[in-house]
Structure formats: structure tokens, C-alpha cells
């Protein structure tokens, strides 16, 4: 009686924990063949030995994903995009890849995508190999045009699929696998935001959110990520201390000749607008403090300077993905990035527009 009462008090989700079950019937499969379900990482989740071509696998999955049904002694396997579903697999041991899978809407969604994706993907792969082997010239240029056209078709096909299946977890999987096609964090985010919550209950959705968040660091229109580094007196200085001002975060180094050549332009901008709610915060990629301090004095850089003296491993440079210097970003009073790599007259013109 007590056990029954306890069960009645449990939430329904606790009582009805769903597991997966895979029932297989493979014609010609040798008796005692070990059949096992694996993750993408190669971890075995469940296994069974075939008898008269039949086998049964069962267990509980952490979530929807692409899994591999493998057979010892056979090169081919069966891809299964599934969650905790009841699945039936029917096929022939001579062509396992063609096995019919029923019982999972997710798997049907996956097969639907793969059907149109595979020929385009294979064409791109062949074109890439041909282009790499071809010498510069009209033929190579023509092949590149075909490659770009096919790539566009693949993106259109993917976008159509995402619009057709906005509630399927397969859409998050597809978008994650092909995220580099879009090359732009805003374009990727727009597509991700078009998906329904039911499509985001999958590990790939979290990865997409991380990719988008990381890619937007330092992008124009995004909020600047705060950081703290030591100044020339070894006192901590944070970017957030300058909120309410227009601040040019300038990445440079004493050993960087182009940076030193650009410094007079930064000095001119600072002198012109320092009394109009504008300042500069320089981040140095120096290693030797003496060289850093001498360059500051020699170039008359009379604003705040910070560095961890870690060269290209400078934490702020790594945070913002700085690949070359000089580099800069202009941040508005609200902390939003409003300009990047503004140099010379371009920097003066931008500040004139903002602070006239």
C-alpha cells in the first residue's frame, strides 16, 4: 500500500521514463553475429547476438542523435537517427545500408534530408579534388564557378529543409554540421532562431548556441565582452570602467612597424576628441615591458595602456580573435561595438560623425 501511494505521488515524467527498443530482422545474417548500437564517439550502448537473422537491442539514450547499428564481420552498418523510440529494422545482410527503418519520425526526417543532400555533397567533393589538381587558367576558373553554383544549391536545399522541418531535432543537427557554409554568425543565428523549441532539445543546439556566441564576440553590432588586464603600473584595468564613453580599443605592439606608423593617427584622434567623451584603451602584444614603456613614451601615447606581456597569447587578443595588428574596435557609450579597424582618415571621419 505504501509503495502504491509513493508511486501515485511521483511526477508523471518520473514514472513514464521512456527507453528505446530496436527489433531487427536481417535476411542472411549469420547466426551468433554480434549486433551493437554505437554513438558517434564509438561507445557501445547495447548489443545482442543474432539468431535466424533476428536481434533485439534495448536501453535508454541521453537524447536524439545519429547512432550506428553495427554488425561484427560486416563492413556496412545502418545509420539510425533516433531518440528513445521503438524501431524496427528489416533488410538483407548483402546490403545493410539499404535496410528499411520504421518507428522513428526523426529517422524519417533524417533520410528525407540525406536523399537530396548526398548528390550535391558528393558533387562538391569531386569538384574540390579536380580544382585542386588543376592549374591556374580558364578551365580552373570555370570549375570554381560550377563549385560555387553547386554550393549555393546546397545552401538553398538546406534552407528549404529547415523551413519544412522547423520542429525536428534533425534540423539542429543539419545546421550544426553545415554551419561553416554560412560563414557569418548573423546568418547562422537567423536560421537557428527560426527553429522551434522542439528542435533544440538536442546537444547540437547547445553547440550551435556556443558557436554563434563565440563568433559574435567582436562583431559590429554586438556588445563588447568585458576584460581586465594590468596597466603599466601593474594595476588592473577593466573595459567596463570606460562605459558611458566612446572608447577605441587599440591592439598594437612596440615591435609592430605598421602599428608604430599608425600611432600618430591615433594620437591625432585622441587629441581632437578627448574632451568630447572619447578615449583610447591600448592593448599591447609586447613581451618585454621595457620595450613597451619606451614605445609609449616615444610615440606620445598619453592614454591608458594594458598588457599581460604574453605576445600573441595575450588573453584579450585571443578573446577577440585578433589575428594581425594593428587592429582596433570602436565601442559606443552603451558598450556596443560600432566600428572595427578604423585607421587614418577613416577613424577621424567616424569620430567626427559621432562627436561633432
XYZ file of C-alpha atoms in Angstrom:
356
model
C 0.000 0.000 0.000
C 2.835 2.393 0.901
C 4.621 1.622 -2.384
C 1.457 2.316 -4.344
C 0.889 5.617 -2.534
C 4.507 6.635 -3.208
C 4.133 5.876 -6.919
C 0.966 7.965 -7.118
C 2.800 10.959 -5.668
C 5.635 10.810 -8.227
C 5.531 13.192 -11.210
C 4.309 11.554 -14.406
C 7.673 12.150 -16.108
C 9.425 10.112 -13.442
C 7.008 7.184 -13.775
C 6.962 7.144 -17.581
C 10.653 7.114 -18.350
C 10.938 6.046 -21.978
C 13.570 3.659 -23.310
C 14.468 2.655 -26.845
C 13.980 -0.758 -28.420
C 15.368 -1.934 -31.749
C 13.987 -5.120 -33.268
C 15.896 -6.377 -36.292
C 15.207 -8.933 -38.969
C 18.114 -9.186 -41.426
C 17.879 -11.868 -44.103
C 21.096 -13.859 -44.462
C 22.669 -12.594 -41.253
C 24.880 -15.314 -39.809
C 23.809 -16.836 -36.511
C 25.689 -15.525 -33.456
C 26.684 -12.309 -35.277
C 27.258 -9.636 -32.629
C 24.989 -6.677 -33.308
C 25.593 -3.482 -31.357
C 24.456 0.140 -31.205
C 27.196 2.780 -31.057
C 27.439 6.522 -30.521
C 29.364 8.812 -32.880
C 32.261 8.532 -30.446
C 32.332 4.746 -30.804
C 30.831 3.929 -27.412
C 28.703 0.773 -27.358
C 25.252 1.311 -25.855
C 23.683 -2.150 -26.205
C 24.316 -5.423 -28.008
C 22.767 -8.778 -28.900
C 23.670 -11.927 -30.837
C 21.636 -12.610 -33.963
C 19.607 -15.799 -34.274
C 17.828 -16.680 -37.512
C 18.545 -13.109 -38.632
C 16.755 -11.574 -35.661
C 18.063 -9.497 -32.764
C 16.760 -7.097 -30.117
C 18.555 -4.132 -28.564
C 17.203 -2.026 -25.723
C 18.323 0.713 -23.377
C 17.994 4.404 -22.636
C 19.527 7.209 -24.702
C 20.625 10.585 -23.368
C 18.926 12.273 -26.296
C 18.313 12.382 -30.025
C 21.388 11.825 -32.164
C 22.788 9.909 -35.119
C 23.751 6.399 -33.996
C 25.336 3.456 -35.798
C 23.957 -0.070 -35.831
C 26.995 -2.281 -36.459
C 27.490 -5.956 -37.221
C 30.681 -7.863 -36.399
C 32.114 -9.359 -39.586
C 30.271 -6.915 -41.870
C 31.765 -3.690 -43.227
C 28.416 -1.991 -43.661
C 26.139 -0.787 -40.900
C 22.845 1.026 -40.527
C 22.623 4.700 -39.573
C 19.829 5.460 -37.122
C 18.770 8.981 -36.225
C 16.706 8.292 -33.139
C 15.766 9.111 -29.593
C 14.142 6.645 -27.192
C 11.971 5.176 -29.937
C 10.651 1.715 -30.777
C 12.347 0.881 -34.057
C 12.097 -1.997 -36.499
C 14.954 -2.701 -38.917
C 14.356 -5.015 -41.903
C 16.940 -5.753 -44.563
C 19.404 -8.071 -46.219
C 22.921 -8.857 -44.998
C 24.268 -8.306 -48.532
C 23.165 -4.657 -48.498
C 22.834 -3.460 -44.922
C 22.954 0.227 -45.875
C 19.648 -0.225 -47.702
C 17.867 -1.648 -44.655
C 14.370 -0.259 -44.069
C 13.887 1.530 -40.737
C 10.441 2.237 -39.288
C 9.164 3.552 -35.976
C 11.114 6.813 -35.703
C 9.891 10.110 -37.145
C 13.364 11.530 -36.523
C 14.914 8.853 -38.720
C 12.392 9.588 -41.456
C 13.301 13.287 -41.210
C 16.995 12.411 -41.475
C 16.555 10.154 -44.515
C 14.472 12.864 -46.165
C 17.360 15.322 -45.815
C 20.100 12.895 -46.833
C 18.267 11.945 -50.036
C 18.734 15.420 -51.544
C 21.913 16.336 -49.722
C 24.113 13.393 -50.734
C 24.299 14.009 -54.520
C 25.114 17.703 -54.018
C 27.694 16.932 -51.342
C 29.372 14.265 -53.465
C 29.496 16.632 -56.449
C 31.182 19.305 -54.317
C 33.754 16.786 -53.106
C 34.652 15.704 -56.655
C 34.822 19.316 -57.862
C 37.119 20.290 -55.000
C 39.528 17.477 -55.873
C 39.522 18.426 -59.563
C 40.030 22.134 -58.817
C 42.974 21.455 -56.509
C 44.675 19.378 -59.217
C 44.022 21.930 -61.983
C 46.491 24.675 -62.914
C 45.523 28.351 -62.950
C 43.561 29.279 -66.026
C 40.134 29.436 -67.672
C 39.336 25.783 -67.024
C 40.038 26.152 -63.314
C 38.002 29.379 -63.147
C 35.119 27.592 -64.867
C 35.288 24.723 -62.365
C 35.274 27.201 -59.477
C 32.111 28.779 -60.892
C 30.450 25.349 -61.020
C 31.608 24.661 -57.457
C 30.145 27.960 -56.187
C 26.891 27.316 -58.051
C 26.602 23.829 -56.530
C 27.434 25.197 -53.091
C 24.615 27.744 -53.470
C 22.219 24.934 -54.454
C 23.247 23.016 -51.335
C 22.561 26.051 -49.135
C 19.168 26.631 -50.783
C 18.296 22.957 -50.317
C 19.310 23.114 -46.642
C 17.345 26.321 -46.048
C 14.260 24.773 -47.646
C 14.606 21.737 -45.394
C 14.937 23.905 -42.265
C 11.763 25.775 -43.209
C 9.954 22.495 -43.862
C 11.108 20.831 -40.613
C 11.482 23.674 -38.053
C 10.362 21.424 -35.193
C 12.627 18.447 -35.896
C 15.818 17.831 -33.925
C 17.338 16.762 -37.254
C 17.258 20.445 -38.281
C 19.565 21.408 -35.415
C 21.849 18.504 -36.346
C 21.930 19.598 -40.006
C 22.566 23.236 -39.138
C 25.414 22.259 -36.817
C 27.054 20.013 -39.412
C 26.854 22.690 -42.119
C 27.332 25.838 -40.027
C 30.579 26.746 -41.811
C 28.679 27.042 -45.092
C 27.120 30.260 -43.869
C 30.376 31.840 -42.688
C 28.502 34.607 -40.890
C 27.315 34.456 -37.300
C 24.241 36.566 -38.026
C 23.156 34.335 -40.922
C 23.640 31.244 -38.765
C 21.776 32.809 -35.850
C 18.859 33.803 -38.084
C 18.417 30.209 -39.207
C 18.823 28.830 -35.693
C 16.238 31.260 -34.322
C 13.758 30.106 -36.979
C 13.689 26.630 -35.427
C 11.037 25.670 -32.883
C 11.891 24.741 -29.263
C 11.223 21.069 -30.056
C 14.161 21.142 -32.496
C 16.537 22.465 -29.863
C 16.269 19.654 -27.326
C 19.486 18.121 -28.640
C 23.187 18.504 -27.888
C 23.833 20.095 -31.294
C 21.566 23.010 -30.417
C 23.765 23.862 -27.423
C 26.827 23.638 -29.668
C 25.201 25.992 -32.171
C 24.466 28.486 -29.411
C 28.116 28.322 -28.352
C 29.368 28.756 -31.930
C 27.093 31.752 -32.518
C 28.002 33.347 -29.192
C 31.740 32.906 -29.815
C 31.558 34.135 -33.419
C 29.734 37.288 -32.381
C 32.485 38.339 -29.980
C 33.983 41.436 -31.557
C 31.403 41.692 -34.336
C 29.965 45.103 -35.177
C 26.586 45.460 -33.512
C 27.414 43.055 -30.677
C 28.094 44.013 -27.075
C 31.802 44.191 -26.249
C 32.876 41.455 -23.849
C 34.440 42.859 -20.707
C 38.067 42.116 -19.859
C 40.644 43.075 -17.255
C 44.413 43.424 -17.661
C 47.221 45.162 -15.822
C 48.287 48.658 -16.820
C 51.853 49.997 -16.922
C 51.837 50.333 -13.111
C 50.576 46.735 -12.776
C 47.129 47.882 -11.641
C 44.045 46.071 -13.052
C 42.035 47.978 -15.642
C 38.693 46.766 -16.994
C 36.975 47.742 -20.219
C 33.752 48.243 -18.250
C 35.391 51.166 -16.435
C 35.012 53.171 -19.643
C 31.289 52.548 -20.105
C 29.499 55.775 -20.949
C 32.299 56.892 -23.263
C 33.299 56.246 -26.823
C 36.409 54.109 -26.466
C 38.805 52.888 -29.118
C 40.328 49.567 -28.046
C 43.603 49.547 -29.964
C 45.688 46.381 -30.386
C 49.364 47.064 -31.089
C 52.966 46.283 -30.034
C 56.271 48.131 -29.861
C 57.791 45.650 -32.359
C 54.993 46.131 -34.911
C 56.156 48.655 -37.536
C 52.687 49.204 -39.102
C 51.359 49.859 -35.592
C 54.019 52.465 -34.900
C 53.268 54.112 -38.260
C 49.571 54.263 -37.372
C 50.148 55.662 -33.872
C 50.324 59.352 -34.992
C 46.807 58.983 -36.461
C 45.520 57.571 -33.163
C 47.258 60.409 -31.274
C 45.613 62.964 -33.563
C 42.177 61.420 -32.994
C 42.721 61.340 -29.246
C 43.866 64.962 -29.075
C 40.917 66.115 -31.186
C 38.167 64.281 -29.315
C 39.467 63.527 -25.802
C 37.299 66.324 -24.380
C 34.209 65.071 -26.243
C 33.571 61.837 -24.371
C 36.220 59.853 -26.298
C 39.272 57.937 -25.121
C 41.650 55.162 -26.162
C 42.474 51.917 -24.377
C 45.532 50.258 -25.882
C 46.206 46.528 -25.562
C 49.826 45.625 -26.248
C 51.070 42.291 -27.570
C 54.554 43.000 -26.245
C 56.678 40.579 -24.250
C 59.328 42.921 -22.838
C 57.919 45.587 -20.544
C 60.828 47.979 -21.123
C 60.232 47.996 -24.875
C 56.511 48.534 -24.294
C 57.072 51.517 -21.972
C 59.717 53.081 -24.249
C 57.387 52.900 -27.260
C 54.540 54.515 -25.285
C 56.809 57.408 -24.348
C 58.428 57.748 -27.775
C 55.087 57.827 -29.624
C 53.470 60.104 -27.009
C 50.572 57.763 -26.319
C 49.064 59.559 -23.326
C 46.074 57.304 -22.615
C 45.518 54.057 -20.719
C 47.619 51.033 -21.689
C 47.278 47.386 -20.634
C 49.096 44.153 -21.398
C 49.813 40.711 -19.941
C 53.121 40.656 -21.883
C 52.234 37.305 -23.458
C 52.905 38.238 -27.115
C 50.318 36.563 -29.419
C 48.945 34.682 -26.419
C 47.625 37.949 -24.979
C 44.336 36.984 -23.340
C 42.365 39.943 -24.714
C 43.679 39.417 -28.245
C 42.666 35.745 -28.050
C 39.247 36.663 -26.637
C 38.542 38.892 -29.627
C 40.178 36.613 -32.196
C 42.856 39.118 -33.207
C 44.951 37.553 -35.980
C 47.043 40.569 -37.018
C 47.937 44.035 -35.765
C 47.305 46.924 -35.871
C 43.656 46.208 -35.118
C 41.006 48.145 -33.247
C 37.346 48.338 -32.369
C 35.315 51.413 -31.545
C 32.835 50.937 -28.708
C 29.884 53.209 -28.017
C 28.781 54.530 -24.613
C 26.323 51.639 -24.294
C 29.107 49.067 -24.675
C 28.159 48.074 -28.231
C 30.810 47.734 -30.947
C 30.131 50.335 -33.649
C 33.282 50.123 -35.764
C 36.311 47.960 -36.465
C 39.793 48.509 -37.888
C 39.261 52.225 -38.372
C 42.554 53.845 -39.392
C 43.810 57.226 -40.542
C 41.172 59.454 -42.123
C 38.514 56.753 -41.698
C 38.879 56.935 -37.905
C 38.746 60.738 -37.959
C 35.641 60.725 -40.151
C 33.821 58.202 -37.945
C 34.553 60.186 -34.790
C 33.512 63.405 -36.499
C 30.138 61.848 -37.347
C 29.643 60.695 -33.769
C 31.104 63.595 -31.808
C 30.563 66.712 -33.938
